[in-house]
Amino acid sequence: MILHTLIDYDVLRLIWWALIGVLLVGFAVTDGFDLGSGILLPFVGRTDLERRVVINSVGPVWEGNQVWLILGGGAIFAAWPQLYAVAFSGFYLAMFAILTGLILRPVAFKFRSKREDPAWRARWDWVLFFSGFVPTLIFGVALGNVLQGVPFRLEPTMHIFYDGSFFGLLNPFAVLCGLVSIAMLVMHGSAWLQLKTDGAVAGRARNYGSLAAIATILFYAVAGLLLWKYIDGYRISSEIDRFGPSNPLLKTVEGHAGAWFANYAAHPWTMAAPAAGFIGALGAFIGLRFRREVFALLCSSLSISGIILSVGASMFPFILPSSIDPRASLTVWDSSSSHLTLFIMLVVTAIFIPLIVAYTTWVYHVLWGKVDEKEIREETGHAY
C-alpha cells in the first residue's frame, strides 16, 4: 500500500496530535455537562421530583456523550502506543477510580427510581454525585501531573518502568488542577441545567454556576501563575527528527523554568487558547446571571475548550514528559505508531467522525426543549 505516502509522516503525527486534542475537547464539552449535573444533583434538587428533572435532562444523552471518551482511548492506543502504555499502567489506580465512577453512573440511572423508598433514592443520588465528582477531579489531577512530568523511565529495549504511586499524584499543584476541572464542569453543568430546566432547579443552577464560573477564572489564573513561576517545564535541547523512528531515547531533554510558556512567545496565536478559557468563563457568568441560556452554554463550552487546548499549546511537542529521566519524555515526533497505521486510522476517522457528529447533532435537535415536571410526574414507563 503506497497511498500513505501522500501525506508525510511528520504531518500525520501532527494531525493525530491535534485529533487527540479534538477528542478530549469533544468528551469534556459533551460529557462534561453530564458530570457537572451529577455533581450538582444533591444541591439543585431539593425534592425527589426536582432531582428526577435533573436526571432526565441528561439521561437520554449521556451514553452518546461517552462515545468521545471511548474514541479518545482507542485513538491513544492505536496512534500513541507508548503514551497508552505509560498512562494506563502508571495511572492504573487513578483509571480504576475513574472507571468505577463511570460504571456506577448507568447503574444509578437505571435503579434510582425503581423503588419509592426515599432512602433508596437518596443513596443513588449520592452515587450519581460520586460518579460525577471523582472522574472530574481525577481527570484534572492527571493533567496537573502531566504538566509537572510523570515519574517513568524507558530501557533501551523500550521496556517502561513507572516509579510513582497513586498518592504521589495528589500533590498540591495537581489537586489545584483538579479544582479547575471541578469548577469548569460545575459551571458547564449549571449552564446545561439552566437550558433544560425551569423554576427552582434552574434558579439554583444559575447561582451555583455563577460561583463556579468565578472559581474557574481564579483557579485557572493561579494554576497558570504557579506554572510560570515555580514549576519547571521541559524543552528539547538536541536536534528534532520529525521523520525519525518512535524511540524517545534518541533526543536530549532538559528541565527549564518557564519552558511551558515558550510556545506563546514563539507563536503568539497560541495565546487564543488560554484567552478562550478566561473569556468563556466570564461569558458563562454573564449568561447565567442574565439568563441567556444558549449563550451561557456556548461560553462554558468555549472555556472548557480553551483550558484543555492551552495544555496542549503549552507542552507542544511534548505529550508526556518524564520527571525522573527527561530524555525518555514522549513527544509528537518520537512516540507514534507507524506511518501506515496513522494513515489508515486517519482514513477511518475521516469517515466516521462526521457520522458521529451528524448523529449527535440530530439527537440534540430531537431532544431540544426543557424537561417538564408535569410530564416527569405522570410518566411511568420511560422517564428516569
Short mmCIF file of C-alpha atoms in Angstrom, two decimals:
data_model
loop_
_atom_site.label_atom_id
_atom_site.label_comp_id
_atom_site.label_asym_id
_atom_site.label_seq_id
_atom_site.Cartn_x
_atom_site.Cartn_y
_atom_site.Cartn_z
CA MET A 1 0.00 0.00 0.00
CA ILE A 2 1.63 3.25 -1.14
CA LEU A 3 -1.28 5.65 -0.62
CA HIS A 4 0.05 6.57 2.81
CA THR A 5 2.99 8.30 1.16
CA LEU A 6 0.56 11.01 0.00
CA ILE A 7 0.85 12.55 3.48
CA ASP A 8 4.28 12.92 5.04
CA TYR A 9 4.99 11.11 8.31
CA ASP A 10 5.62 14.34 10.24
CA VAL A 11 2.30 15.79 9.03
CA LEU A 12 0.42 12.66 10.08
CA ARG A 13 1.99 12.83 13.52
CA LEU A 14 0.91 16.44 13.84
CA ILE A 15 -2.61 15.65 12.62
CA TRP A 16 -3.00 12.90 15.20
CA TRP A 17 -1.68 15.13 17.97
CA ALA A 18 -4.39 17.64 17.01
CA LEU A 19 -7.06 14.93 16.73
CA ILE A 20 -6.35 13.73 20.27
CA GLY A 21 -6.98 17.28 21.41
CA VAL A 22 -10.24 17.39 19.47
CA LEU A 23 -11.41 14.12 21.02
CA LEU A 24 -10.53 15.29 24.54
CA VAL A 25 -12.38 18.55 23.98
CA GLY A 26 -15.34 16.65 22.49
CA PHE A 27 -15.55 14.46 25.59
CA ALA A 28 -15.16 17.35 28.03
CA VAL A 29 -17.76 19.53 26.32
CA THR A 30 -20.40 16.84 25.79
CA ASP A 31 -19.97 14.51 28.75
CA GLY A 32 -18.79 17.44 30.87
CA PHE A 33 -22.28 18.78 31.48
CA ASP A 34 -23.39 15.25 32.42
CA LEU A 35 -20.65 15.06 35.04
CA GLY A 36 -21.33 18.60 36.20
CA SER A 37 -25.05 17.90 36.52
CA GLY A 38 -24.24 14.83 38.61
CA ILE A 39 -22.10 16.90 40.96
CA LEU A 40 -24.91 19.46 41.29
CA LEU A 41 -27.71 16.90 41.73
CA PRO A 42 -27.90 16.81 45.56
CA PHE A 43 -27.74 20.61 45.73
CA VAL A 44 -30.03 21.92 42.97
CA GLY A 45 -32.70 19.27 43.54
CA ARG A 46 -34.41 19.65 46.93
CA THR A 47 -37.28 17.26 46.24
CA ASP A 48 -37.49 13.90 44.56
CA LEU A 49 -39.28 15.42 41.57
CA GLU A 50 -36.64 18.12 41.15
CA ARG A 51 -33.88 15.54 41.21
CA ARG A 52 -35.72 13.47 38.64
CA VAL A 53 -35.88 16.55 36.43
CA VAL A 54 -32.08 16.93 36.69
CA ILE A 55 -31.53 13.26 35.94
CA ASN A 56 -33.89 13.30 32.97
CA SER A 57 -32.14 16.33 31.50
CA VAL A 58 -29.03 14.21 30.90
CA GLY A 59 -30.48 10.71 30.90
CA PRO A 60 -31.25 10.50 27.15
CA VAL A 61 -27.83 11.79 26.02
CA TRP A 62 -25.12 10.69 28.45
CA GLU A 63 -24.44 7.36 26.71
CA GLY A 64 -23.84 9.04 23.37
CA ASN A 65 -21.61 11.64 25.01
CA GLN A 66 -19.31 8.93 26.39
CA VAL A 67 -18.52 7.84 22.83
CA TRP A 68 -15.92 10.63 22.78
CA LEU A 69 -14.10 9.05 25.73
CA ILE A 70 -14.08 5.65 24.04
CA LEU A 71 -12.81 7.23 20.81
CA GLY A 72 -10.09 9.06 22.72
CA GLY A 73 -8.89 5.93 24.49
CA GLY A 74 -8.93 3.94 21.26
CA ALA A 75 -7.07 6.68 19.38
CA ILE A 76 -4.36 6.86 22.05
CA PHE A 77 -3.98 3.07 21.96
CA ALA A 78 -3.58 2.97 18.18
CA ALA A 79 -1.81 6.26 17.42
CA TRP A 80 0.36 6.71 20.52
CA PRO A 81 1.01 3.22 21.95
CA GLN A 82 3.80 4.33 24.28
CA LEU A 83 1.58 7.03 25.76
CA TYR A 84 -1.16 4.44 26.26
CA ALA A 85 1.28 2.05 27.93
CA VAL A 86 2.63 4.63 30.38
CA ALA A 87 -0.70 6.31 31.18
CA PHE A 88 -2.80 3.18 31.59
CA SER A 89 -0.18 1.37 33.67
CA GLY A 90 1.28 4.23 35.71
CA PHE A 91 -2.14 5.76 36.38
CA TYR A 92 -3.74 2.36 36.92
CA LEU A 93 -5.42 3.07 40.27
CA ALA A 94 -6.50 6.51 39.11
CA MET A 95 -8.00 4.99 35.96
CA PHE A 96 -9.70 2.36 38.10
CA ALA A 97 -11.30 5.09 40.23
CA ILE A 98 -12.49 6.89 37.08
CA LEU A 99 -13.95 3.71 35.62
CA THR A 100 -15.64 2.90 38.93
CA GLY A 101 -17.45 6.22 38.77
CA LEU A 102 -18.36 5.86 35.11
CA ILE A 103 -19.62 2.30 35.64
CA LEU A 104 -21.72 3.24 38.67
CA ARG A 105 -23.40 6.09 36.80
CA PRO A 106 -25.58 3.98 34.46
CA VAL A 107 -26.41 1.64 37.33
CA ALA A 108 -27.64 4.63 39.35
CA PHE A 109 -29.64 5.95 36.40
CA LYS A 110 -31.39 2.63 35.95
CA PHE A 111 -32.02 1.66 39.58
CA ARG A 112 -32.61 5.00 41.28
CA SER A 113 -36.35 5.24 40.58
CA LYS A 114 -37.15 1.53 40.76
CA ARG A 115 -38.34 1.92 44.36
CA GLU A 116 -40.38 4.63 46.06
CA ASP A 117 -38.28 4.47 49.24
CA PRO A 118 -36.75 7.96 49.83
CA ALA A 119 -33.65 6.47 51.48
CA TRP A 120 -33.09 4.19 48.49
CA ARG A 121 -33.30 7.10 46.07
CA ALA A 122 -31.11 9.35 48.22
CA ARG A 123 -28.33 6.75 48.23
CA TRP A 124 -28.40 6.53 44.43
CA ASP A 125 -28.39 10.33 44.20
CA TRP A 126 -25.12 10.39 46.12
CA VAL A 127 -23.79 7.66 43.85
CA LEU A 128 -24.53 9.97 40.92
CA PHE A 129 -22.69 12.76 42.75
CA PHE A 130 -19.72 10.43 43.30
CA SER A 131 -19.74 9.31 39.66
CA GLY A 132 -19.55 12.94 38.58
CA PHE A 133 -17.15 14.30 41.19
CA VAL A 134 -14.46 11.60 41.24
CA PRO A 135 -13.80 11.29 37.47
CA THR A 136 -13.85 15.09 37.13
CA LEU A 137 -11.33 15.53 39.94
CA ILE A 138 -9.01 12.78 38.73
CA PHE A 139 -9.01 13.98 35.12
CA GLY A 140 -7.81 17.36 36.36
CA VAL A 141 -5.27 15.83 38.73
CA ALA A 142 -3.91 13.74 35.85
CA LEU A 143 -3.40 16.82 33.67
CA GLY A 144 -1.67 18.56 36.57
CA ASN A 145 0.77 15.67 36.86
CA VAL A 146 1.38 15.62 33.12
CA LEU A 147 2.37 19.30 33.26
CA GLN A 148 4.86 18.56 36.04
CA GLY A 149 6.23 15.41 34.48
CA VAL A 150 5.43 11.79 35.31
CA PRO A 151 7.96 9.51 37.07
CA PHE A 152 8.63 6.92 34.36
CA ARG A 153 11.72 5.71 32.54
CA LEU A 154 12.49 3.64 29.47
CA GLU A 155 15.03 0.88 28.98
CA PRO A 156 16.88 0.70 25.63
CA THR A 157 14.51 -2.15 24.79
CA MET A 158 11.58 0.32 25.24
CA HIS A 159 10.54 -1.53 28.40
CA ILE A 160 8.61 1.02 30.52
CA PHE A 161 9.10 1.40 34.28
CA TYR A 162 6.78 3.61 36.35
CA ASP A 163 8.29 4.65 39.68
CA GLY A 164 5.41 6.70 41.09
CA SER A 165 2.45 5.90 43.34
CA PHE A 166 -1.23 6.77 43.41
CA PHE A 167 -0.92 9.12 46.38
CA GLY A 168 2.11 10.75 44.78
CA LEU A 169 -0.28 12.03 42.12
CA LEU A 170 -2.14 14.05 44.77
CA ASN A 171 0.44 16.83 45.02
CA PRO A 172 -0.72 20.44 45.61
CA PHE A 173 -0.44 21.65 42.01
CA ALA A 174 -2.23 18.58 40.65
CA VAL A 175 -5.02 18.98 43.21
CA LEU A 176 -5.34 22.63 42.13
CA CYS A 177 -5.77 21.42 38.54
CA GLY A 178 -8.41 19.04 39.84
CA LEU A 179 -10.23 22.01 41.34
CA VAL A 180 -10.06 23.79 37.97
CA SER A 181 -11.64 20.71 36.41
CA ILE A 182 -14.43 20.56 39.01
CA ALA A 183 -15.17 24.29 38.78
CA MET A 184 -15.37 24.36 34.99
CA LEU A 185 -17.61 21.29 34.74
CA VAL A 186 -19.92 22.55 37.50
CA MET A 187 -20.12 25.79 35.50
CA HIS A 188 -20.89 23.77 32.38
CA GLY A 189 -23.45 21.57 34.12
CA SER A 190 -25.15 24.66 35.52
CA ALA A 191 -25.40 26.20 32.05
CA TRP A 192 -26.93 22.94 30.80
CA LEU A 193 -29.48 22.82 33.63
CA GLN A 194 -30.43 26.45 33.01
CA LEU A 195 -31.08 25.50 29.38
CA LYS A 196 -33.02 22.30 30.12
CA THR A 197 -34.98 23.11 33.29
CA ASP A 198 -37.28 25.76 34.73
CA GLY A 199 -38.21 27.14 38.11
CA ALA A 200 -36.30 26.43 41.29
CA VAL A 201 -33.87 23.96 39.73
CA ALA A 202 -32.79 26.43 37.07
CA GLY A 203 -32.52 29.21 39.67
CA ARG A 204 -30.26 27.19 41.95
CA ALA A 205 -28.20 26.05 38.97
CA ARG A 206 -27.66 29.70 38.00
CA ASN A 207 -26.41 30.54 41.48
CA TYR A 208 -24.02 27.60 41.71
CA GLY A 209 -22.88 28.09 38.13
CA SER A 210 -22.08 31.76 38.70
CA LEU A 211 -19.87 30.85 41.65
CA ALA A 212 -18.26 28.06 39.62
CA ALA A 213 -17.50 30.44 36.73
CA ILE A 214 -15.71 32.82 39.11
CA ALA A 215 -13.87 29.88 40.69
CA THR A 216 -12.82 28.66 37.23
CA ILE A 217 -11.25 32.02 36.43
CA LEU A 218 -9.46 32.25 39.79
CA PHE A 219 -8.21 28.65 39.93
CA TYR A 220 -7.07 28.73 36.30
CA ALA A 221 -5.21 32.02 36.84
CA VAL A 222 -3.47 30.71 39.98
CA ALA A 223 -2.51 27.47 38.21
CA GLY A 224 -1.04 29.45 35.31
CA LEU A 225 0.92 31.69 37.68
CA LEU A 226 2.35 28.70 39.58
CA LEU A 227 3.26 27.01 36.30
CA TRP A 228 5.10 30.11 35.15
CA LYS A 229 6.90 30.97 38.37
CA TYR A 230 7.52 27.76 40.30
CA ILE A 231 7.14 24.67 38.10
CA ASP A 232 9.80 23.76 35.57
CA GLY A 233 8.74 22.81 32.08
CA TYR A 234 10.76 20.81 29.58
CA ARG A 235 12.45 21.60 26.30
CA ILE A 236 14.32 19.57 23.70
CA SER A 237 17.98 20.64 23.58
CA SER A 238 19.06 18.42 20.69
CA GLU A 239 18.07 18.25 17.04
CA ILE A 240 14.49 17.16 16.36
CA ASP A 241 13.94 14.50 13.72
CA ARG A 242 10.29 14.82 12.74
CA PHE A 243 10.54 11.78 10.44
CA GLY A 244 12.55 9.65 12.86
CA PRO A 245 11.69 6.33 14.49
CA SER A 246 9.47 6.15 17.56
CA ASN A 247 12.34 5.97 20.03
CA PRO A 248 12.18 8.72 22.66
CA LEU A 249 15.74 7.94 23.86
CA LEU A 250 17.33 9.44 20.74
CA LYS A 251 16.94 13.04 21.95
CA THR A 252 18.17 15.21 24.80
CA VAL A 253 15.70 16.97 27.09
CA GLU A 254 16.25 19.38 29.96
CA GLY A 255 14.02 20.98 32.53
CA HIS A 256 13.76 24.74 32.33
CA ALA A 257 11.84 27.35 34.30
CA GLY A 258 9.03 28.87 32.25
CA ALA A 259 9.53 26.41 29.40
CA TRP A 260 5.80 25.78 29.12
CA PHE A 261 5.30 29.43 28.14
CA ALA A 262 7.90 29.46 25.34
CA ASN A 263 5.36 28.50 22.68
CA TYR A 264 3.25 31.55 23.49
CA ALA A 265 6.24 33.83 22.88
CA ALA A 266 7.29 31.99 19.71
CA HIS A 267 3.76 31.65 18.32
CA PRO A 268 1.53 34.42 19.73
CA TRP A 269 -1.58 32.97 18.06
CA THR A 270 -1.47 30.11 20.60
CA MET A 271 -2.49 32.62 23.28
CA ALA A 272 -6.00 32.25 21.86
CA ALA A 273 -6.37 29.05 23.92
CA PRO A 274 -5.87 30.49 27.43
CA ALA A 275 -7.72 33.65 26.38
CA ALA A 276 -10.71 31.47 25.43
CA GLY A 277 -10.51 29.82 28.85
CA PHE A 278 -10.87 33.14 30.65
CA ILE A 279 -13.27 34.85 28.22
CA GLY A 280 -15.53 31.79 28.01
CA ALA A 281 -15.82 31.54 31.81
CA LEU A 282 -16.60 35.26 32.04
CA GLY A 283 -19.19 34.88 29.28
CA ALA A 284 -20.74 31.91 31.08
CA PHE A 285 -21.02 34.00 34.24
CA ILE A 286 -22.79 36.77 32.32
CA GLY A 287 -25.04 34.28 30.51
CA LEU A 288 -26.02 32.63 33.79
CA ARG A 289 -26.69 35.88 35.64
CA PHE A 290 -28.74 37.37 32.80
CA ARG A 291 -30.47 34.09 31.89
CA ARG A 292 -29.04 33.88 28.38
CA GLU A 293 -29.35 30.12 28.20
CA VAL A 294 -27.71 29.21 24.88
CA PHE A 295 -25.08 31.94 25.29
CA ALA A 296 -24.08 30.59 28.72
CA LEU A 297 -23.73 27.03 27.42
CA LEU A 298 -21.70 28.12 24.39
CA CYS A 299 -19.41 30.22 26.57
CA SER A 300 -18.86 27.44 29.10
CA SER A 301 -18.03 25.14 26.16
CA LEU A 302 -15.56 27.75 24.89
CA SER A 303 -13.94 28.00 28.31
CA ILE A 304 -13.53 24.23 28.62
CA SER A 305 -12.08 24.02 25.11
CA GLY A 306 -9.64 26.84 25.78
CA ILE A 307 -8.44 25.42 29.10
CA ILE A 308 -7.80 21.96 27.64
CA LEU A 309 -6.20 23.28 24.45
CA SER A 310 -3.94 25.59 26.47
CA VAL A 311 -2.32 22.49 27.98
CA GLY A 312 -1.55 21.13 24.51
CA ALA A 313 -0.34 24.52 23.26
CA SER A 314 1.96 24.94 26.27
CA MET A 315 3.50 21.48 26.09
CA PHE A 316 3.94 21.01 22.35
CA PRO A 317 5.76 18.94 21.11
CA PHE A 318 5.70 17.04 24.42
CA ILE A 319 2.86 14.61 25.09
CA LEU A 320 4.06 13.09 28.35
CA PRO A 321 7.30 14.37 29.93
CA SER A 322 9.28 12.23 32.35
CA SER A 323 10.29 13.82 35.65
CA ILE A 324 12.99 11.26 36.50
CA ASP A 325 14.50 10.73 33.04
CA PRO A 326 13.63 13.72 30.83
CA ARG A 327 15.25 12.04 27.82
CA ALA A 328 12.50 9.40 27.94
CA SER A 329 9.78 12.05 27.58
CA LEU A 330 7.26 11.23 24.89
CA THR A 331 6.81 13.78 22.12
CA VAL A 332 4.78 14.14 18.96
CA TRP A 333 7.82 13.17 16.88
CA ASP A 334 9.06 10.02 18.65
CA SER A 335 6.18 8.08 20.24
CA SER A 336 3.65 7.47 17.48
CA SER A 337 2.62 4.40 15.54
CA SER A 338 3.96 3.75 12.07
CA HIS A 339 3.34 5.93 9.03
CA LEU A 340 0.95 3.35 7.53
CA THR A 341 -1.01 2.87 10.76
CA LEU A 342 -1.55 6.60 11.21
CA PHE A 343 -2.72 6.93 7.61
CA ILE A 344 -5.22 4.06 7.80
CA MET A 345 -6.60 5.44 11.05
CA LEU A 346 -6.92 8.88 9.51
CA VAL A 347 -8.99 7.49 6.63
CA VAL A 348 -11.28 5.65 9.05
CA THR A 349 -11.58 8.74 11.24
CA ALA A 350 -12.42 10.93 8.25
CA ILE A 351 -15.35 8.62 7.52
CA PHE A 352 -16.75 8.01 11.00
CA ILE A 353 -16.21 11.27 12.90
CA PRO A 354 -18.57 13.21 10.59
CA LEU A 355 -21.16 10.44 11.02
CA ILE A 356 -20.87 10.65 14.80
CA VAL A 357 -21.13 14.44 14.75
CA ALA A 358 -24.15 14.30 12.41
CA TYR A 359 -25.92 11.71 14.57
CA THR A 360 -25.16 13.62 17.78
CA THR A 361 -26.46 16.83 16.22
CA TRP A 362 -29.67 15.09 15.18
CA VAL A 363 -30.18 13.64 18.66
CA TYR A 364 -29.82 17.03 20.32
CA HIS A 365 -32.18 18.54 17.76
CA VAL A 366 -34.82 15.91 18.50
CA LEU A 367 -34.41 16.30 22.28
CA TRP A 368 -34.36 20.10 22.20
CA GLY A 369 -36.53 21.76 24.82
CA LYS A 370 -36.95 21.79 28.56
CA VAL A 371 -37.71 18.86 30.82
CA ASP A 372 -41.28 19.29 32.06
CA GLU A 373 -42.02 18.48 35.72
CA LYS A 374 -45.61 17.53 34.95
CA GLU A 375 -44.57 15.00 32.32
CA ILE A 376 -41.98 13.51 34.68
CA ARG A 377 -44.59 13.21 37.44
CA GLU A 378 -47.10 11.48 35.18
CA GLU A 379 -44.58 9.34 33.23
CA THR A 380 -44.41 5.73 34.34
CA GLY A 381 -42.63 3.92 31.54
CA HIS A 382 -39.74 5.94 30.12
CA ALA A 383 -38.59 8.69 32.48
CA TYR A 384 -35.76 8.03 34.94
#
